Amino acid sequence: MNSQSQASIPEHVCVIMDGNGRWAKKRLMPRAYGHRKGVETTRLAVEYFARVGVRHLTLFAFSSENWNRPAEEVSSLMELFMESLRQYTPELHEQQIRIRFIGERSSFSTDLQQQISHAEAETGANKSMVLNIAANYGGQWDIVNACRTIAQQVQQGNLDPARIDDQAFAAQLSLAGTPDPDLFIRTGGERRISNFLLWQLAYTEFYFCDTLWPDFSETEMADALAEYSRRQRRYGKTGEQIEVPG
Ligand code: IPE
Ligand code: IPE
Ligand code: MG
């Protein structure tokens, strides 16, 4: 446990785990080697954030745009997902972690879809932390899906358009029922969202660092939490209102 006080621990952390390819390239190795090393960091990160008391962890594993990578990289990533899920589901289950996938899973192979359903079913009742894995996920896809569902409800006469508000909308997104992320972390040096959670990041605190994902250590995870604990979240109010509530 680090020196972090419990009160400042974010309830929901989301992470863009970026930099695997460059990490491998620096070592004159194929990109797939970087992804393999990245899985080890992912395992450490899940264990760390669960240990410090984070309740929801959402990891960006594969974006809807990542299909545009060379076919060889895409297939090595799919293999790695399969293998990692098989290998780590029992361990996560033992740690009482619930696994959930968000994203368009129908594009995955039947085997991978089955593995995903198995991991979700096996860990479904676990209570320590929810691990959301964003795979074939895009923030715009999520919003468009929600719009479609709402439009259908209106068309069927089950929803009055006047009742559509931010809560009704959020209830149709893939993270419905989960509090919005408090802290967003992106490793790998880029300062962008890359179509990750768009709606849900409205008031999230952003933390960017240059460290490539395979090198992201527990010390740096603690640094991100320490930085978060120094932020003042104002939600439109003044700083004085936050210091003296009411
Ligand atoms: C992130 O690392 C992992 C995935 C997108 C699956 P990258 O593969 O994007 O690594 P860089 O950005 O090329 O270094
Ligand atoms: C975002 O990283 C997606 C994941 C980490 C899975 P990318 O490396 O694909 O993002 P861009 O293309 O550089 O914005
Ligand atoms: Mg990248």
Tab-separated table of N, CA and C in Angstrom, residues 10-173:
chain	number	residue	atom	x	y	z
A	10	PRO	N	-9.261	7.496	-6.662
A	10	PRO	CA	-10.360	7.598	-7.621
A	10	PRO	C	-11.198	6.318	-7.617
A	11	GLU	N	-12.496	6.494	-7.797
A	11	GLU	CA	-13.377	5.329	-7.807
A	11	GLU	C	-13.229	4.589	-9.150
A	12	HIS	N	-13.024	5.366	-10.205
A	12	HIS	CA	-12.944	4.779	-11.547
A	12	HIS	C	-11.722	5.355	-12.273
A	13	VAL	N	-10.840	4.492	-12.695
A	13	VAL	CA	-9.653	4.895	-13.462
A	13	VAL	C	-9.780	4.287	-14.857
A	14	CYS	N	-9.475	5.078	-15.887
A	14	CYS	CA	-9.439	4.496	-17.234
A	14	CYS	C	-8.059	4.768	-17.840
A	15	VAL	N	-7.611	3.843	-18.658
A	15	VAL	CA	-6.228	3.917	-19.140
A	15	VAL	C	-6.123	3.630	-20.635
A	16	ILE	N	-5.427	4.502	-21.348
A	16	ILE	CA	-5.019	4.180	-22.722
A	16	ILE	C	-3.585	3.667	-22.609
A	17	MET	N	-3.456	2.381	-22.805
A	17	MET	CA	-2.167	1.701	-22.614
A	17	MET	C	-1.407	1.814	-23.942
A	18	ASP	N	-0.658	2.892	-24.106
A	18	ASP	CA	-0.053	3.150	-25.410
A	18	ASP	C	1.472	3.098	-25.336
A	19	GLY	N	2.084	2.647	-26.428
A	19	GLY	CA	3.544	2.682	-26.525
A	19	GLY	C	4.208	1.332	-26.692
A	20	ASN	N	3.415	0.271	-26.822
A	20	ASN	CA	4.005	-1.070	-26.956
A	20	ASN	C	4.882	-1.192	-28.199
A	21	GLY	N	4.386	-0.667	-29.319
A	21	GLY	CA	5.105	-0.798	-30.587
A	21	GLY	C	6.450	-0.083	-30.533
A	22	ARG	N	6.436	1.146	-30.034
A	22	ARG	CA	7.699	1.906	-29.943
A	22	ARG	C	8.672	1.267	-28.966
A	23	TRP	N	8.137	0.687	-27.910
A	23	TRP	CA	8.997	0.006	-26.924
A	23	TRP	C	9.759	-1.130	-27.604
A	24	ALA	N	9.038	-1.890	-28.432
A	24	ALA	CA	9.676	-3.016	-29.136
A	24	ALA	C	10.661	-2.493	-30.182
A	25	LYS	N	10.251	-1.468	-30.896
A	25	LYS	CA	11.088	-0.930	-31.974
A	25	LYS	C	12.444	-0.449	-31.427
A	26	LYS	N	12.399	0.172	-30.263
A	26	LYS	CA	13.646	0.649	-29.630
A	26	LYS	C	14.607	-0.504	-29.373
A	27	ARG	N	14.048	-1.694	-29.221
A	27	ARG	CA	14.864	-2.898	-28.963
A	27	ARG	C	15.059	-3.732	-30.220
A	28	LEU	N	14.710	-3.145	-31.361
A	28	LEU	CA	14.835	-3.817	-32.662
A	28	LEU	C	14.065	-5.137	-32.691
A	29	MET	N	12.944	-5.132	-31.999
A	29	MET	CA	12.115	-6.338	-31.939
A	29	MET	C	10.793	-6.080	-32.660
A	30	PRO	N	10.091	-7.138	-33.062
A	30	PRO	CA	8.788	-6.936	-33.705
A	30	PRO	C	7.769	-6.326	-32.729
A	31	ARG	N	6.790	-5.623	-33.281
A	31	ARG	CA	5.803	-4.939	-32.439
A	31	ARG	C	5.083	-5.917	-31.506
A	32	ALA	N	4.875	-7.156	-31.998
A	32	ALA	CA	4.164	-8.157	-31.190
A	32	ALA	C	4.895	-8.416	-29.861
A	33	TYR	N	6.199	-8.283	-29.879
A	33	TYR	CA	6.992	-8.469	-28.649
A	33	TYR	C	6.617	-7.398	-27.624
A	34	GLY	N	6.421	-6.184	-28.124
A	34	GLY	CA	5.996	-5.085	-27.246
A	34	GLY	C	4.607	-5.345	-26.667
A	35	HIS	N	3.712	-5.893	-27.473
A	35	HIS	CA	2.364	-6.183	-26.968
A	35	HIS	C	2.411	-7.243	-25.870
A	36	ARG	N	3.292	-8.239	-26.061
A	36	ARG	CA	3.447	-9.284	-25.040
A	36	ARG	C	3.935	-8.697	-23.728
A	37	LYS	N	4.917	-7.849	-23.842
A	37	LYS	CA	5.464	-7.188	-22.652
A	37	LYS	C	4.374	-6.299	-22.019
A	38	GLY	N	3.575	-5.689	-22.891
A	38	GLY	CA	2.476	-4.828	-22.421
A	38	GLY	C	1.468	-5.591	-21.569
A	39	VAL	N	1.229	-6.839	-21.909
A	39	VAL	CA	0.289	-7.644	-21.118
A	39	VAL	C	0.799	-7.806	-19.681
A	40	GLU	N	2.119	-7.929	-19.535
A	40	GLU	CA	2.678	-8.047	-18.175
A	40	GLU	C	2.408	-6.793	-17.366
A	41	THR	N	2.556	-5.619	-18.021
A	41	THR	CA	2.255	-4.357	-17.327
A	41	THR	C	0.771	-4.292	-16.981
A	42	THR	N	-0.058	-4.777	-17.898
A	42	THR	CA	-1.503	-4.756	-17.651
A	42	THR	C	-1.830	-5.568	-16.405
A	43	ARG	N	-1.196	-6.700	-16.303
A	43	ARG	CA	-1.427	-7.561	-15.146
A	43	ARG	C	-1.029	-6.843	-13.841
A	44	LEU	N	0.129	-6.179	-13.869
A	44	LEU	CA	0.587	-5.413	-12.707
A	44	LEU	C	-0.382	-4.283	-12.369
A	45	ALA	N	-0.849	-3.606	-13.425
A	45	ALA	CA	-1.733	-2.450	-13.218
A	45	ALA	C	-3.057	-2.893	-12.587
A	46	VAL	N	-3.601	-4.001	-13.070
A	46	VAL	CA	-4.871	-4.490	-12.524
A	46	VAL	C	-4.682	-4.822	-11.043
A	47	GLU	N	-3.597	-5.507	-10.761
A	47	GLU	CA	-3.314	-5.915	-9.383
A	47	GLU	C	-3.118	-4.671	-8.497
A	48	TYR	N	-2.378	-3.689	-9.013
A	48	TYR	CA	-2.083	-2.475	-8.236
A	48	TYR	C	-3.357	-1.674	-7.949
A	49	PHE	N	-4.134	-1.386	-9.003
A	49	PHE	CA	-5.308	-0.532	-8.798
A	49	PHE	C	-6.349	-1.230	-7.911
A	50	ALA	N	-6.450	-2.553	-8.028
A	50	ALA	CA	-7.366	-3.280	-7.140
A	50	ALA	C	-6.870	-3.161	-5.694
A	51	ARG	N	-5.564	-3.294	-5.526
A	51	ARG	CA	-4.982	-3.272	-4.174
A	51	ARG	C	-5.183	-1.931	-3.481
A	52	VAL	N	-5.072	-0.817	-4.231
A	52	VAL	CA	-5.215	0.493	-3.578
A	52	VAL	C	-6.684	0.910	-3.412
A	53	GLY	N	-7.597	0.128	-3.951
A	53	GLY	CA	-9.014	0.400	-3.670
A	53	GLY	C	-9.811	1.028	-4.793
A	54	VAL	N	-9.255	1.049	-6.003
A	54	VAL	CA	-10.030	1.520	-7.158
A	54	VAL	C	-11.152	0.505	-7.414
A	55	ARG	N	-12.380	0.973	-7.647
A	55	ARG	CA	-13.520	0.060	-7.798
A	55	ARG	C	-13.807	-0.331	-9.246
A	56	HIS	N	-13.442	0.570	-10.168
A	56	HIS	CA	-13.681	0.304	-11.594
A	56	HIS	C	-12.423	0.685	-12.360
A	57	LEU	N	-11.953	-0.232	-13.177
A	57	LEU	CA	-10.773	0.041	-14.001
A	57	LEU	C	-11.160	-0.268	-15.440
A	58	THR	N	-11.006	0.718	-16.325
A	58	THR	CA	-11.378	0.508	-17.730
A	58	THR	C	-10.134	0.665	-18.594
A	59	LEU	N	-9.784	-0.401	-19.283
A	59	LEU	CA	-8.551	-0.413	-20.077
A	59	LEU	C	-8.856	-0.450	-21.559
A	60	PHE	N	-8.169	0.402	-22.326
A	60	PHE	CA	-8.361	0.407	-23.777
A	60	PHE	C	-7.391	-0.620	-24.359
A	61	ALA	N	-7.942	-1.735	-24.838
A	61	ALA	CA	-7.098	-2.820	-25.336
A	61	ALA	C	-6.989	-2.805	-26.856
A	62	PHE	N	-8.081	-2.398	-27.511
A	62	PHE	CA	-8.097	-2.430	-28.979
A	62	PHE	C	-9.183	-1.473	-29.447
A	63	SER	N	-8.798	-0.482	-30.224
A	63	SER	CA	-9.793	0.505	-30.665
A	63	SER	C	-10.430	0.059	-31.973
A	64	SER	N	-11.583	0.634	-32.283
A	64	SER	CA	-12.244	0.278	-33.550
A	64	SER	C	-11.373	0.672	-34.737
A	65	GLU	N	-10.442	1.605	-34.520
A	65	GLU	CA	-9.540	2.030	-35.603
A	65	GLU	C	-8.317	1.111	-35.717
A	66	ASN	N	-8.055	0.302	-34.701
A	66	ASN	CA	-6.865	-0.557	-34.740
A	66	ASN	C	-6.954	-1.670	-35.793
A	67	TRP	N	-8.169	-1.913	-36.342
A	67	TRP	CA	-8.272	-2.882	-37.456
A	67	TRP	C	-7.488	-2.398	-38.667
A	68	ASN	N	-7.211	-1.102	-38.717
A	68	ASN	CA	-6.474	-0.546	-39.861
A	68	ASN	C	-4.974	-0.845	-39.807
A	69	ARG	N	-4.523	-1.515	-38.789
A	69	ARG	CA	-3.094	-1.887	-38.710
A	69	ARG	C	-2.804	-3.046	-39.667
A	70	PRO	N	-1.530	-3.301	-39.938
A	70	PRO	CA	-1.208	-4.436	-40.819
A	70	PRO	C	-1.856	-5.725	-40.299
A	71	ALA	N	-2.341	-6.553	-41.239
A	71	ALA	CA	-3.076	-7.770	-40.883
A	71	ALA	C	-2.293	-8.633	-39.896
A	72	GLU	N	-0.997	-8.671	-40.068
A	72	GLU	CA	-0.158	-9.517	-39.215
A	72	GLU	C	-0.201	-9.043	-37.760
A	73	GLU	N	-0.178	-7.719	-37.578
A	73	GLU	CA	-0.244	-7.196	-36.206
A	73	GLU	C	-1.625	-7.456	-35.606
A	74	VAL	N	-2.677	-7.267	-36.418
A	74	VAL	CA	-4.028	-7.495	-35.902
A	74	VAL	C	-4.170	-8.957	-35.467
A	75	SER	N	-3.684	-9.883	-36.282
A	75	SER	CA	-3.880	-11.287	-35.889
A	75	SER	C	-3.011	-11.646	-34.689
A	76	SER	N	-1.844	-11.043	-34.565
A	76	SER	CA	-1.051	-11.369	-33.373
A	76	SER	C	-1.714	-10.787	-32.120
A	77	LEU	N	-2.377	-9.648	-32.273
A	77	LEU	CA	-3.091	-9.084	-31.120
A	77	LEU	C	-4.276	-9.972	-30.726
A	78	MET	N	-4.982	-10.491	-31.722
A	78	MET	CA	-6.136	-11.367	-31.433
A	78	MET	C	-5.671	-12.633	-30.702
A	79	GLU	N	-4.566	-13.178	-31.162
A	79	GLU	CA	-4.018	-14.369	-30.503
A	79	GLU	C	-3.643	-14.076	-29.056
A	80	LEU	N	-3.041	-12.902	-28.891
A	80	LEU	CA	-2.613	-12.509	-27.552
A	80	LEU	C	-3.809	-12.308	-26.620
A	81	PHE	N	-4.905	-11.753	-27.143
A	81	PHE	CA	-6.119	-11.583	-26.319
A	81	PHE	C	-6.608	-12.934	-25.837
A	82	MET	N	-6.680	-13.866	-26.791
A	82	MET	CA	-7.165	-15.204	-26.515
A	82	MET	C	-6.330	-15.836	-25.397
A	83	GLU	N	-5.035	-15.799	-25.624
A	83	GLU	CA	-4.095	-16.453	-24.722
A	83	GLU	C	-4.141	-15.795	-23.335
A	84	SER	N	-4.160	-14.469	-23.310
A	84	SER	CA	-4.137	-13.754	-22.032
A	84	SER	C	-5.419	-14.003	-21.256
A	85	LEU	N	-6.536	-14.032	-21.971
A	85	LEU	CA	-7.811	-14.277	-21.282
A	85	LEU	C	-7.813	-15.659	-20.653
A	86	ARG	N	-7.330	-16.622	-21.444
A	86	ARG	CA	-7.276	-18.004	-20.942
A	86	ARG	C	-6.380	-18.087	-19.713
A	87	GLN	N	-5.237	-17.415	-19.829
A	87	GLN	CA	-4.242	-17.507	-18.760
A	87	GLN	C	-4.658	-16.749	-17.496
A	88	TYR	N	-5.238	-15.553	-17.673
A	88	TYR	CA	-5.435	-14.696	-16.494
A	88	TYR	C	-6.828	-14.722	-15.887
A	89	THR	N	-7.815	-15.275	-16.609
A	89	THR	CA	-9.162	-15.276	-16.020
A	89	THR	C	-9.192	-15.976	-14.649
A	90	PRO	N	-8.574	-17.160	-14.498
A	90	PRO	CA	-8.627	-17.811	-13.177
A	90	PRO	C	-7.989	-16.961	-12.073
A	91	GLU	N	-6.884	-16.306	-12.415
A	91	GLU	CA	-6.174	-15.464	-11.443
A	91	GLU	C	-7.042	-14.253	-11.031
A	92	LEU	N	-7.691	-13.650	-12.021
A	92	LEU	CA	-8.547	-12.492	-11.731
A	92	LEU	C	-9.750	-12.942	-10.903
A	93	HIS	N	-10.255	-14.099	-11.234
A	93	HIS	CA	-11.398	-14.652	-10.495
A	93	HIS	C	-11.012	-14.869	-9.032
A	94	GLU	N	-9.829	-15.371	-8.832
A	94	GLU	CA	-9.340	-15.604	-7.481
A	94	GLU	C	-9.224	-14.292	-6.691
A	95	GLN	N	-8.866	-13.226	-7.406
A	95	GLN	CA	-8.771	-11.907	-6.750
A	95	GLN	C	-10.130	-11.224	-6.649
A	96	GLN	N	-11.185	-11.955	-6.944
A	96	GLN	CA	-12.554	-11.422	-6.852
A	96	GLN	C	-12.817	-10.257	-7.804
A	97	ILE	N	-12.109	-10.267	-8.944
A	97	ILE	CA	-12.278	-9.201	-9.929
A	97	ILE	C	-13.291	-9.644	-10.980
A	98	ARG	N	-14.192	-8.739	-11.288
A	98	ARG	CA	-15.209	-9.018	-12.304
A	98	ARG	C	-14.729	-8.493	-13.655
A	99	ILE	N	-14.768	-9.332	-14.666
A	99	ILE	CA	-14.311	-8.924	-16.000
A	99	ILE	C	-15.523	-8.597	-16.866
A	100	ARG	N	-15.454	-7.466	-17.535
A	100	ARG	CA	-16.525	-7.076	-18.468
A	100	ARG	C	-15.903	-6.532	-19.736
A	101	PHE	N	-16.494	-6.818	-20.858
A	101	PHE	CA	-15.983	-6.275	-22.122
A	101	PHE	C	-16.924	-5.214	-22.633
A	102	ILE	N	-16.363	-4.126	-23.146
A	102	ILE	CA	-17.193	-3.150	-23.852
A	102	ILE	C	-16.631	-3.017	-25.260
A	103	GLY	N	-17.526	-2.861	-26.228
A	103	GLY	CA	-17.099	-2.764	-27.622
A	103	GLY	C	-17.924	-3.702	-28.479
A	104	GLU	N	-17.701	-3.633	-29.785
A	104	GLU	CA	-18.458	-4.440	-30.743
A	104	GLU	C	-17.802	-5.809	-30.880
A	105	ARG	N	-18.308	-6.781	-30.135
A	105	ARG	CA	-17.607	-8.071	-30.088
A	105	ARG	C	-17.917	-8.979	-31.269
A	106	SER	N	-18.968	-8.661	-32.033
A	106	SER	CA	-19.350	-9.571	-33.121
A	106	SER	C	-18.286	-9.645	-34.217
A	107	SER	N	-17.350	-8.686	-34.252
A	107	SER	CA	-16.283	-8.753	-35.263
A	107	SER	C	-15.175	-9.737	-34.875
A	108	PHE	N	-15.198	-10.199	-33.646
A	108	PHE	CA	-14.158	-11.146	-33.223
A	108	PHE	C	-14.494	-12.568	-33.663
A	109	SER	N	-13.491	-13.436	-33.680
A	109	SER	CA	-13.733	-14.835	-34.048
A	109	SER	C	-14.683	-15.462	-33.021
A	110	THR	N	-15.357	-16.531	-33.439
A	110	THR	CA	-16.293	-17.208	-32.530
A	110	THR	C	-15.569	-17.669	-31.268
A	111	ASP	N	-14.360	-18.174	-31.439
A	111	ASP	CA	-13.577	-18.649	-30.288
A	111	ASP	C	-13.344	-17.533	-29.279
A	112	LEU	N	-12.947	-16.393	-29.809
A	112	LEU	CA	-12.654	-15.264	-28.913
A	112	LEU	C	-13.940	-14.781	-28.241
A	113	GLN	N	-15.026	-14.754	-29.002
A	113	GLN	CA	-16.307	-14.334	-28.404
A	113	GLN	C	-16.712	-15.283	-27.282
A	114	GLN	N	-16.444	-16.572	-27.492
A	114	GLN	CA	-16.796	-17.551	-26.446
A	114	GLN	C	-15.930	-17.355	-25.206
A	115	GLN	N	-14.649	-17.085	-25.451
A	115	GLN	CA	-13.712	-16.869	-24.346
A	115	GLN	C	-14.136	-15.637	-23.529
A	116	ILE	N	-14.567	-14.613	-24.244
A	116	ILE	CA	-15.032	-13.378	-23.600
A	116	ILE	C	-16.270	-13.669	-22.747
A	117	SER	N	-17.238	-14.383	-23.330
A	117	SER	CA	-18.472	-14.696	-22.580
A	117	SER	C	-18.152	-15.558	-21.363
A	118	HIS	N	-17.213	-16.474	-21.546
A	118	HIS	CA	-16.836	-17.353	-20.437
A	118	HIS	C	-16.226	-16.533	-19.292
A	119	ALA	N	-15.309	-15.615	-19.635
A	119	ALA	CA	-14.654	-14.790	-18.608
A	119	ALA	C	-15.687	-13.932	-17.880
A	120	GLU	N	-16.638	-13.390	-18.632
A	120	GLU	CA	-17.663	-12.537	-18.009
A	120	GLU	C	-18.574	-13.359	-17.101
A	121	ALA	N	-18.943	-14.558	-17.571
A	121	ALA	CA	-19.859	-15.385	-16.784
A	121	ALA	C	-19.176	-15.895	-15.520
A	122	GLU	N	-17.939	-16.357	-15.688
A	122	GLU	CA	-17.226	-16.928	-14.546
A	122	GLU	C	-17.005	-15.907	-13.428
A	123	THR	N	-16.739	-14.662	-13.807
A	123	THR	CA	-16.365	-13.655	-12.812
A	123	THR	C	-17.526	-12.714	-12.476
A	124	GLY	N	-18.706	-12.978	-13.070
A	124	GLY	CA	-19.841	-12.048	-13.000
A	124	GLY	C	-20.282	-11.640	-11.607
A	125	ALA	N	-20.081	-12.514	-10.610
A	125	ALA	CA	-20.582	-12.191	-9.270
A	125	ALA	C	-19.490	-11.590	-8.390
A	126	ASN	N	-18.291	-11.403	-8.927
A	126	ASN	CA	-17.184	-10.914	-8.102
A	126	ASN	C	-17.367	-9.461	-7.698
A	127	LYS	N	-16.855	-9.142	-6.500
A	127	LYS	CA	-17.202	-7.850	-5.914
A	127	LYS	C	-16.011	-6.923	-5.627
A	128	SER	N	-14.779	-7.370	-5.855
A	128	SER	CA	-13.691	-6.477	-5.407
A	128	SER	C	-13.482	-5.309	-6.358
A	129	MET	N	-13.368	-5.560	-7.649
A	129	MET	CA	-13.191	-4.466	-8.611
A	129	MET	C	-13.783	-4.928	-9.931
A	130	VAL	N	-14.316	-3.979	-10.709
A	130	VAL	CA	-14.782	-4.336	-12.052
A	130	VAL	C	-13.702	-3.917	-13.041
A	131	LEU	N	-13.273	-4.875	-13.847
A	131	LEU	CA	-12.291	-4.600	-14.886
A	131	LEU	C	-13.028	-4.568	-16.220
A	132	ASN	N	-13.156	-3.362	-16.779
A	132	ASN	CA	-13.793	-3.229	-18.092
A	132	ASN	C	-12.709	-3.225	-19.148
A	133	ILE	N	-12.802	-4.137	-20.080
A	133	ILE	CA	-11.821	-4.182	-21.162
A	133	ILE	C	-12.493	-3.657	-22.427
A	134	ALA	N	-11.969	-2.542	-22.930
A	134	ALA	CA	-12.531	-1.949	-24.138
A	134	ALA	C	-11.834	-2.578	-25.340
A	135	ALA	N	-12.570	-3.400	-26.063
A	135	ALA	CA	-11.991	-4.126	-27.193
A	135	ALA	C	-12.898	-3.953	-28.403
A	136	ASN	N	-12.327	-3.537	-29.489
A	136	ASN	CA	-13.090	-3.072	-30.647
A	136	ASN	C	-14.085	-2.024	-30.174
A	137	TYR	N	-13.576	-1.108	-29.380
A	137	TYR	CA	-14.390	-0.048	-28.798
A	137	TYR	C	-14.062	1.284	-29.454
A	138	GLY	N	-15.079	2.102	-29.638
A	138	GLY	CA	-14.888	3.485	-30.069
A	138	GLY	C	-15.919	4.342	-29.367
A	139	GLY	N	-15.515	5.481	-28.866
A	139	GLY	CA	-16.437	6.372	-28.166
A	139	GLY	C	-17.576	6.819	-29.077
A	140	GLN	N	-17.277	7.048	-30.350
A	140	GLN	CA	-18.325	7.488	-31.277
A	140	GLN	C	-19.311	6.350	-31.545
A	141	TRP	N	-18.785	5.140	-31.674
A	141	TRP	CA	-19.631	3.951	-31.848
A	141	TRP	C	-20.620	3.848	-30.676
A	142	ASP	N	-20.111	4.040	-29.459
A	142	ASP	CA	-20.905	3.924	-28.238
A	142	ASP	C	-22.057	4.936	-28.267
A	143	ILE	N	-21.738	6.175	-28.653
A	143	ILE	CA	-22.737	7.250	-28.669
A	143	ILE	C	-23.779	6.991	-29.765
A	144	VAL	N	-23.313	6.559	-30.921
A	144	VAL	CA	-24.244	6.288	-32.029
A	144	VAL	C	-25.187	5.131	-31.659
A	145	ASN	N	-24.652	4.109	-31.027
A	145	ASN	CA	-25.485	2.983	-30.562
A	145	ASN	C	-26.567	3.448	-29.613
A	146	ALA	N	-26.155	4.288	-28.658
A	146	ALA	CA	-27.116	4.807	-27.673
A	146	ALA	C	-28.211	5.581	-28.401
A	147	CYS	N	-27.839	6.386	-29.385
A	147	CYS	CA	-28.827	7.164	-30.162
A	147	CYS	C	-29.806	6.230	-30.861
A	148	ARG	N	-29.260	5.165	-31.425
A	148	ARG	CA	-30.117	4.225	-32.165
A	148	ARG	C	-31.149	3.595	-31.224
A	149	THR	N	-30.675	3.159	-30.062
A	149	THR	CA	-31.594	2.533	-29.089
A	149	THR	C	-32.686	3.517	-28.674
A	150	ILE	N	-32.280	4.745	-28.410
A	150	ILE	CA	-33.247	5.756	-27.973
A	150	ILE	C	-34.252	6.043	-29.098
A	151	ALA	N	-33.743	6.131	-30.321
A	151	ALA	CA	-34.634	6.393	-31.462
A	151	ALA	C	-35.660	5.266	-31.613
A	152	GLN	N	-35.209	4.029	-31.406
A	152	GLN	CA	-36.126	2.881	-31.508
A	152	GLN	C	-37.205	2.958	-30.428
A	153	GLN	N	-36.779	3.339	-29.218
A	153	GLN	CA	-37.750	3.438	-28.119
A	153	GLN	C	-38.806	4.492	-28.422
A	154	VAL	N	-38.362	5.595	-29.020
A	154	VAL	CA	-39.300	6.665	-29.389
A	154	VAL	C	-40.240	6.153	-30.480
A	155	GLN	N	-39.647	5.509	-31.481
A	155	GLN	CA	-40.438	5.003	-32.615
A	155	GLN	C	-41.510	4.011	-32.162
A	156	GLN	N	-41.158	3.186	-31.179
A	156	GLN	CA	-42.113	2.181	-30.688
A	156	GLN	C	-43.129	2.772	-29.716
A	157	GLY	N	-42.980	4.051	-29.451
A	157	GLY	CA	-43.921	4.715	-28.546
A	157	GLY	C	-43.625	4.480	-27.075
A	158	ASN	N	-42.419	3.978	-26.769
A	158	ASN	CA	-42.082	3.697	-25.369
A	158	ASN	C	-41.340	4.841	-24.682
A	159	LEU	N	-40.990	5.863	-25.425
A	159	LEU	CA	-40.227	6.963	-24.822
A	159	LEU	C	-40.684	8.287	-25.424
A	160	ASP	N	-40.998	9.214	-24.554
A	160	ASP	CA	-41.372	10.564	-24.971
A	160	ASP	C	-40.078	11.360	-25.181
A	161	PRO	N	-39.853	11.926	-26.379
A	161	PRO	CA	-38.600	12.657	-26.623
A	161	PRO	C	-38.324	13.726	-25.565
A	162	ALA	N	-39.374	14.270	-24.966
A	162	ALA	CA	-39.175	15.312	-23.946
A	162	ALA	C	-38.473	14.740	-22.707
A	163	ARG	N	-38.496	13.429	-22.566
A	163	ARG	CA	-37.872	12.803	-21.384
A	163	ARG	C	-36.417	12.406	-21.616
A	164	ILE	N	-35.919	12.676	-22.814
A	164	ILE	CA	-34.506	12.334	-23.076
A	164	ILE	C	-33.628	13.402	-22.433
A	165	ASP	N	-32.880	12.996	-21.421
A	165	ASP	CA	-31.934	13.922	-20.788
A	165	ASP	C	-30.587	13.212	-20.667
A	166	ASP	N	-29.614	13.844	-20.014
A	166	ASP	CA	-28.279	13.238	-19.969
A	166	ASP	C	-28.291	11.877	-19.273
A	167	GLN	N	-29.141	11.747	-18.256
A	167	GLN	CA	-29.186	10.448	-17.549
A	167	GLN	C	-29.779	9.343	-18.416
A	168	ALA	N	-30.871	9.692	-19.117
A	168	ALA	CA	-31.520	8.698	-19.988
A	168	ALA	C	-30.559	8.286	-21.094
A	169	PHE	N	-29.779	9.241	-21.571
A	169	PHE	CA	-28.820	8.948	-22.630
A	169	PHE	C	-27.701	8.041	-22.110
A	170	ALA	N	-27.129	8.418	-20.974
A	170	ALA	CA	-26.013	7.637	-20.406
A	170	ALA	C	-26.439	6.207	-20.098
A	171	ALA	N	-27.722	6.020	-19.812
A	171	ALA	CA	-28.225	4.683	-19.478
A	171	ALA	C	-28.145	3.731	-20.670
A	172	GLN	N	-27.952	4.273	-21.871
A	172	GLN	CA	-27.855	3.417	-23.059
A	172	GLN	C	-26.409	3.197	-23.509
A	173	LEU	N	-25.467	3.812	-22.814
A	173	LEU	CA	-24.053	3.645	-23.199
A	173	LEU	C	-23.505	2.344	-22.625
